[in-house]
Short mmCIF file of C-alpha atoms in Angstrom, two decimals:
data_model
loop_
_atom_site.label_atom_id
_atom_site.label_comp_id
_atom_site.label_asym_id
_atom_site.label_seq_id
_atom_site.Cartn_x
_atom_site.Cartn_y
_atom_site.Cartn_z
CA MET L 843 18.62 -1.54 -4.25
CA TYR L 844 15.39 -2.61 -6.00
CA ILE L 845 13.40 0.62 -5.76
CA GLU L 846 15.27 3.87 -5.74
CA ILE L 847 13.65 7.25 -5.11
CA ASP L 848 16.09 10.11 -5.83
CA HIS L 849 15.48 13.63 -4.69
CA LEU L 850 11.83 13.36 -5.67
CA CYS L 851 9.57 16.49 -5.49
CA LYS L 852 5.91 16.89 -6.37
CA ARG L 853 4.25 20.36 -6.64
CA VAL L 854 0.70 21.11 -7.59
CA VAL L 855 -1.30 24.29 -8.26
CA ALA L 856 -4.29 24.48 -5.93
CA ARG L 857 -6.69 26.99 -4.48
CA ASP L 858 -5.86 28.42 -1.06
CA THR L 859 -8.51 29.09 1.57
CA ASP L 860 -8.55 32.81 0.31
CA GLY L 861 -9.40 31.53 -3.14
CA VAL L 862 -6.14 32.26 -4.82
CA ARG L 863 -4.46 29.57 -6.84
CA ARG L 864 -0.90 29.00 -5.81
CA GLU L 865 1.78 26.33 -6.27
CA HIS L 866 2.04 23.96 -3.18
CA VAL L 867 4.72 21.56 -2.48
CA ILE L 868 3.29 18.12 -1.69
CA LEU L 869 6.56 16.11 -1.45
CA ASP L 870 9.98 17.67 -1.12
CA ASP L 871 13.29 16.05 -1.73
CA ILE L 872 12.29 12.44 -1.01
CA THR L 873 15.28 10.02 -1.20
CA LEU L 874 14.74 6.42 -0.26
CA SER L 875 15.86 2.98 -1.19
CA ILE L 876 13.83 -0.25 -0.93
CA ASP L 877 15.29 -3.61 -1.23
CA ARG L 878 13.84 -6.51 -3.11
CA GLY L 879 11.46 -8.54 -0.89
CA GLU L 880 11.20 -5.77 1.74
CA PHE L 881 8.08 -4.68 3.36
CA VAL L 882 8.07 -0.87 3.93
CA CYS L 883 5.26 1.06 5.58
CA LEU L 884 4.78 4.81 4.84
CA LEU L 885 3.42 6.29 8.06
CA GLY L 886 2.13 9.77 8.61
CA PHE L 887 -0.87 12.10 9.11
CA SER L 888 -3.61 12.47 6.44
CA GLY L 889 -2.27 14.96 3.87
CA CYS L 890 1.40 14.29 4.34
CA GLY L 891 1.73 12.90 0.78
CA LYS L 892 1.73 9.15 1.50
CA SER L 893 -0.88 8.31 -1.23
CA THR L 894 0.80 10.78 -3.62
CA LEU L 895 4.09 9.03 -3.22
CA LEU L 896 2.50 5.66 -3.81
CA ASN L 897 0.85 6.96 -6.98
CA LEU L 898 4.18 8.15 -8.22
CA LEU L 899 5.83 4.79 -7.35
CA ALA L 900 3.06 2.99 -9.31
CA GLY L 901 3.48 5.22 -12.39
CA PHE L 902 0.01 6.82 -12.06
CA ASP L 903 1.46 10.24 -11.71
CA GLN L 904 4.80 11.83 -12.60
CA PRO L 905 7.14 13.78 -10.18
CA THR L 906 7.81 17.48 -10.73
CA SER L 907 11.52 16.71 -10.19
CA GLY L 908 13.71 13.80 -9.28
CA CYS L 909 13.23 10.24 -10.37
CA ILE L 910 12.09 6.81 -9.44
CA THR L 911 13.54 3.50 -10.68
CA VAL L 912 12.50 -0.07 -10.11
CA ASP L 913 15.02 -2.72 -10.90
CA GLY L 914 17.04 -0.04 -12.72
CA GLN L 915 14.22 1.03 -15.00
CA PRO L 916 12.69 4.49 -14.63
CA VAL L 917 8.99 4.50 -13.75
CA THR L 918 7.15 6.45 -16.46
CA ARG L 919 3.79 4.57 -16.50
CA PRO L 920 1.90 1.81 -14.73
CA SER L 921 3.03 -1.77 -15.28
CA SER L 922 1.61 -5.18 -14.61
CA SER L 923 4.77 -5.93 -12.60
CA ARG L 924 3.59 -3.22 -10.06
CA VAL L 925 0.07 -3.70 -8.70
CA MET L 926 -1.87 -1.16 -6.56
CA ILE L 927 -4.41 -2.36 -4.10
CA PHE L 928 -6.68 0.41 -2.68
CA GLN L 929 -8.87 0.84 0.45
CA GLN L 930 -11.88 0.74 -1.89
CA TYR L 931 -11.84 -2.85 -3.20
CA GLY L 932 -12.73 -1.87 -6.80
CA LEU L 933 -14.54 -5.12 -7.65
CA LEU L 934 -16.97 -5.03 -10.55
CA PRO L 935 -20.41 -5.91 -9.07
CA TRP L 936 -21.76 -7.55 -12.21
CA ARG L 937 -18.79 -10.07 -12.23
CA THR L 938 -18.48 -13.06 -10.06
CA VAL L 939 -15.65 -13.36 -7.56
CA GLU L 940 -13.70 -15.64 -10.01
CA GLN L 941 -14.46 -13.30 -12.94
CA ASN L 942 -13.12 -10.36 -10.94
CA VAL L 943 -9.87 -12.18 -10.16
CA MET L 944 -9.50 -12.93 -13.92
CA LEU L 945 -9.88 -9.24 -14.88
CA GLY L 946 -6.18 -8.48 -14.99
CA LEU L 947 -5.42 -11.80 -16.61
CA GLU L 948 -7.69 -10.82 -19.55
CA ALA L 949 -5.47 -7.84 -20.30
CA GLN L 950 -2.59 -10.30 -20.69
CA ARG L 951 -4.66 -12.16 -23.27
CA LEU L 952 -4.03 -15.52 -21.66
CA PRO L 953 -6.26 -18.49 -22.80
CA ARG L 954 -9.41 -18.87 -20.74
CA VAL L 955 -8.25 -22.23 -19.33
CA ASP L 956 -5.12 -20.50 -17.92
CA ARG L 957 -7.05 -17.58 -16.58
CA GLN L 958 -9.43 -19.89 -14.80
CA ARG L 959 -6.53 -21.99 -13.33
CA LEU L 960 -4.78 -18.93 -12.08
CA ALA L 961 -7.96 -17.45 -10.65
CA GLU L 962 -8.71 -20.75 -8.73
CA GLU L 963 -5.09 -20.89 -7.45
CA HIS L 964 -5.19 -17.37 -6.10
CA LEU L 965 -8.69 -17.78 -4.58
CA ARG L 966 -7.27 -20.82 -2.72
CA LEU L 967 -4.33 -18.65 -1.60
CA VAL L 968 -6.64 -16.14 0.04
CA GLY L 969 -9.03 -18.73 1.46
CA LEU L 970 -12.06 -17.92 -0.88
CA SER L 971 -12.30 -20.97 -3.07
CA ASP L 972 -15.89 -21.48 -1.86
CA GLN L 973 -16.95 -18.05 -2.99
CA ALA L 974 -15.81 -18.16 -6.63
CA SER L 975 -19.34 -18.18 -8.13
CA ASN L 976 -20.74 -15.51 -5.75
CA PHE L 977 -21.07 -11.85 -6.56
CA PRO L 978 -19.26 -9.17 -4.50
CA ALA L 979 -22.52 -7.95 -2.89
CA ARG L 980 -22.70 -11.31 -1.07
CA LEU L 981 -19.35 -10.83 0.52
CA SER L 982 -18.17 -9.12 3.69
CA GLY L 983 -15.67 -6.28 3.53
CA GLY L 984 -12.81 -8.47 4.54
CA GLN L 985 -13.73 -11.09 1.81
CA GLN L 986 -13.93 -8.38 -0.80
CA GLN L 987 -10.40 -7.23 0.15
CA ARG L 988 -9.17 -10.79 -0.17
CA VAL L 989 -10.69 -10.88 -3.66
CA ALA L 990 -8.91 -7.56 -4.54
CA LEU L 991 -5.61 -9.13 -3.19
CA ALA L 992 -6.13 -12.29 -5.20
CA ARG L 993 -6.84 -10.22 -8.36
CA GLY L 994 -3.59 -8.34 -7.79
CA LEU L 995 -1.50 -11.32 -7.20
CA ALA L 996 -2.98 -13.31 -10.09
CA VAL L 997 -0.91 -11.19 -12.63
CA ASN L 998 2.26 -12.13 -10.71
CA PRO L 999 3.53 -8.60 -9.94
CA GLN L 1000 6.98 -8.11 -8.39
CA VAL L 1001 5.70 -5.10 -6.25
CA LEU L 1002 2.47 -4.56 -4.32
CA PHE L 1003 1.51 -0.92 -3.49
CA MET L 1004 -1.13 -0.89 -0.88
CA ASP L 1005 -3.00 2.26 0.07
CA GLU L 1006 -4.59 1.84 3.55
CA PRO L 1007 -6.15 -1.52 2.37
CA PHE L 1008 -7.52 -2.60 5.80
CA ALA L 1009 -8.61 0.81 7.19
CA ALA L 1010 -12.31 0.28 6.84
CA LEU L 1011 -12.32 -3.18 8.42
CA ASP L 1012 -13.10 -4.25 12.04
CA PRO L 1013 -10.13 -5.03 14.19
CA ILE L 1014 -10.37 -8.78 14.08
CA THR L 1015 -10.81 -9.00 10.35
CA ARG L 1016 -7.99 -6.45 9.96
CA HIS L 1017 -5.59 -8.51 12.12
CA ARG L 1018 -6.45 -11.65 10.21
CA LEU L 1019 -5.78 -10.00 6.86
CA GLN L 1020 -2.48 -8.56 8.20
CA ASP L 1021 -1.40 -12.20 9.01
CA ASP L 1022 -2.60 -13.50 5.74
CA LEU L 1023 -0.78 -10.73 3.81
CA LEU L 1024 2.49 -11.40 5.62
CA ARG L 1025 2.16 -15.15 4.81
CA ILE L 1026 1.44 -14.54 1.13
CA VAL L 1027 4.16 -11.97 0.45
CA SER L 1028 6.70 -14.17 2.31
CA GLU L 1029 5.66 -17.28 0.28
CA ARG L 1030 5.68 -15.35 -3.04
CA SER L 1031 8.77 -13.13 -2.22
CA LYS L 1032 6.92 -9.90 -3.03
CA THR L 1033 8.18 -6.36 -2.33
CA VAL L 1034 5.53 -4.30 -0.56
CA VAL L 1035 4.98 -0.53 -0.06
CA PHE L 1036 2.13 -0.07 2.34
CA VAL L 1037 0.51 3.21 3.34
CA THR L 1038 -1.00 3.53 6.78
CA HIS L 1039 -1.62 6.04 9.48
CA ASP L 1040 -1.92 3.29 12.13
CA ILE L 1041 1.15 2.90 14.26
CA HIS L 1042 0.25 -0.61 15.43
CA GLU L 1043 -0.28 -1.75 11.90
CA ALA L 1044 3.04 -0.40 10.71
CA ILE L 1045 5.00 -1.98 13.53
CA TYR L 1046 3.23 -5.43 13.01
CA LEU L 1047 3.78 -5.49 9.27
CA ALA L 1048 6.99 -3.60 8.37
CA ASP L 1049 10.61 -4.35 7.92
CA ARG L 1050 11.10 -0.64 7.92
CA ILE L 1051 8.78 2.32 8.73
CA VAL L 1052 9.25 5.59 6.84
CA VAL L 1053 7.70 8.48 8.77
CA LEU L 1054 6.69 11.45 6.65
CA SER L 1055 6.32 14.97 7.91
CA SER L 1056 3.49 17.11 6.61
CA SER L 1057 3.36 20.23 4.38
CA PRO L 1058 5.52 19.51 2.59
CA GLY L 1059 5.99 15.65 2.92
CA ARG L 1060 9.55 14.96 3.79
CA VAL L 1061 11.25 11.84 5.23
CA ARG L 1062 11.28 12.54 8.93
CA ARG L 1063 12.59 9.22 10.21
CA VAL L 1064 13.27 5.72 8.92
CA LEU L 1065 12.90 3.04 11.65
CA THR L 1066 13.99 -0.56 11.18
CA ILE L 1067 11.74 -3.15 12.88
CA ASP L 1068 14.05 -6.10 13.57
CA SER L 1069 11.63 -8.10 15.81
CA PRO L 1070 11.16 -11.61 14.44
CA ARG L 1071 7.77 -12.63 13.01
CA PRO L 1072 5.09 -13.50 14.13
CA ARG L 1073 5.19 -10.32 16.23
CA SER L 1074 3.38 -10.03 19.59
CA ARG L 1075 1.41 -6.82 19.91
CA ASP L 1076 1.78 -7.19 23.70
CA SER L 1077 5.62 -7.47 23.85
CA GLY L 1078 7.93 -4.92 25.47
CA ALA L 1079 9.64 -4.34 22.14
CA PHE L 1080 6.42 -3.62 20.41
CA ALA L 1081 5.50 -1.13 23.11
CA ARG L 1082 8.80 0.64 22.99
CA GLN L 1083 8.55 1.00 19.22
CA TYR L 1084 4.96 2.28 19.54
CA ASP L 1085 6.12 4.85 22.05
CA LEU L 1086 8.93 6.03 19.86
CA LEU L 1087 6.72 6.47 16.82
CA TYR L 1088 3.91 8.02 18.77
CA HIS L 1089 6.08 10.72 20.16
CA GLU L 1090 7.63 11.25 16.67
CA LEU L 1091 4.08 11.83 15.28
CA TYR L 1092 3.00 13.89 18.25
CA SER L 1093 5.89 16.22 17.73
CA LEU L 1094 4.96 16.56 14.12
CA SER L 1095 1.29 17.37 15.07
CA LYS L 1096 2.51 20.62 16.73
CA GLN L 1097 3.90 21.91 13.45
CA PRO L 1098 1.96 24.40 11.50
CA ILE L 1099 0.04 22.80 8.58
CA GLU L 1100 -0.64 24.42 5.28
CA TYR L 1101 -4.23 23.88 4.24
CA TYR L 1102 -5.61 24.28 0.71
CA ILE L 1103 -8.64 23.19 -1.24
#
């Protein structure tokens, strides 16, 4: 397998509601394998450790125990071969769209002509060639997320880690970006780990859905979505998968949750 998560645990010291600082288990004994080119969604309630797991996979944080490898190499720090795309677009307001896309390429010390060529190529890929000279404030939320995607893809990563990137968008824009994302990762053969709490989104996008329980986060269920793409949100298969995941999450909602600040 391309990505291997082996008995991963993450603990933090945090203040309880009674004001006492204690150790809390965020993720407990996570073991998961992800194949090259696979699209995996992490699904669960807020606070179940989805984003924590994504940060560990990206190398922004380190596990308390256990290990993560990508293509056989331990993940100990961030890498340009693994790109994170957040819900907040993270665009620099004083740079044009094209200059924002070139940001990661500057760290690779490519000649300017190559940076510009790659920026133009990836803006075409996300349908924003006509916005290259505009500043982010002139763009809609969906357009800004396309710029963030183009910026991430421009450095040619092998893996995209996406943390609820479409959560703040209206439904129509969200659906369009879901379709664009599936097209792009298929064309470019990217591996994707995508965090969401939206059951519909997970079923529409994923090859497999990993349901995480809360407090601590554990792998509750792994569901393979073998419906061919493009998927119809109105199909019987989609409805059956939705019902299965809804009842899985509903049963989790009845479990006691450990709160801390």
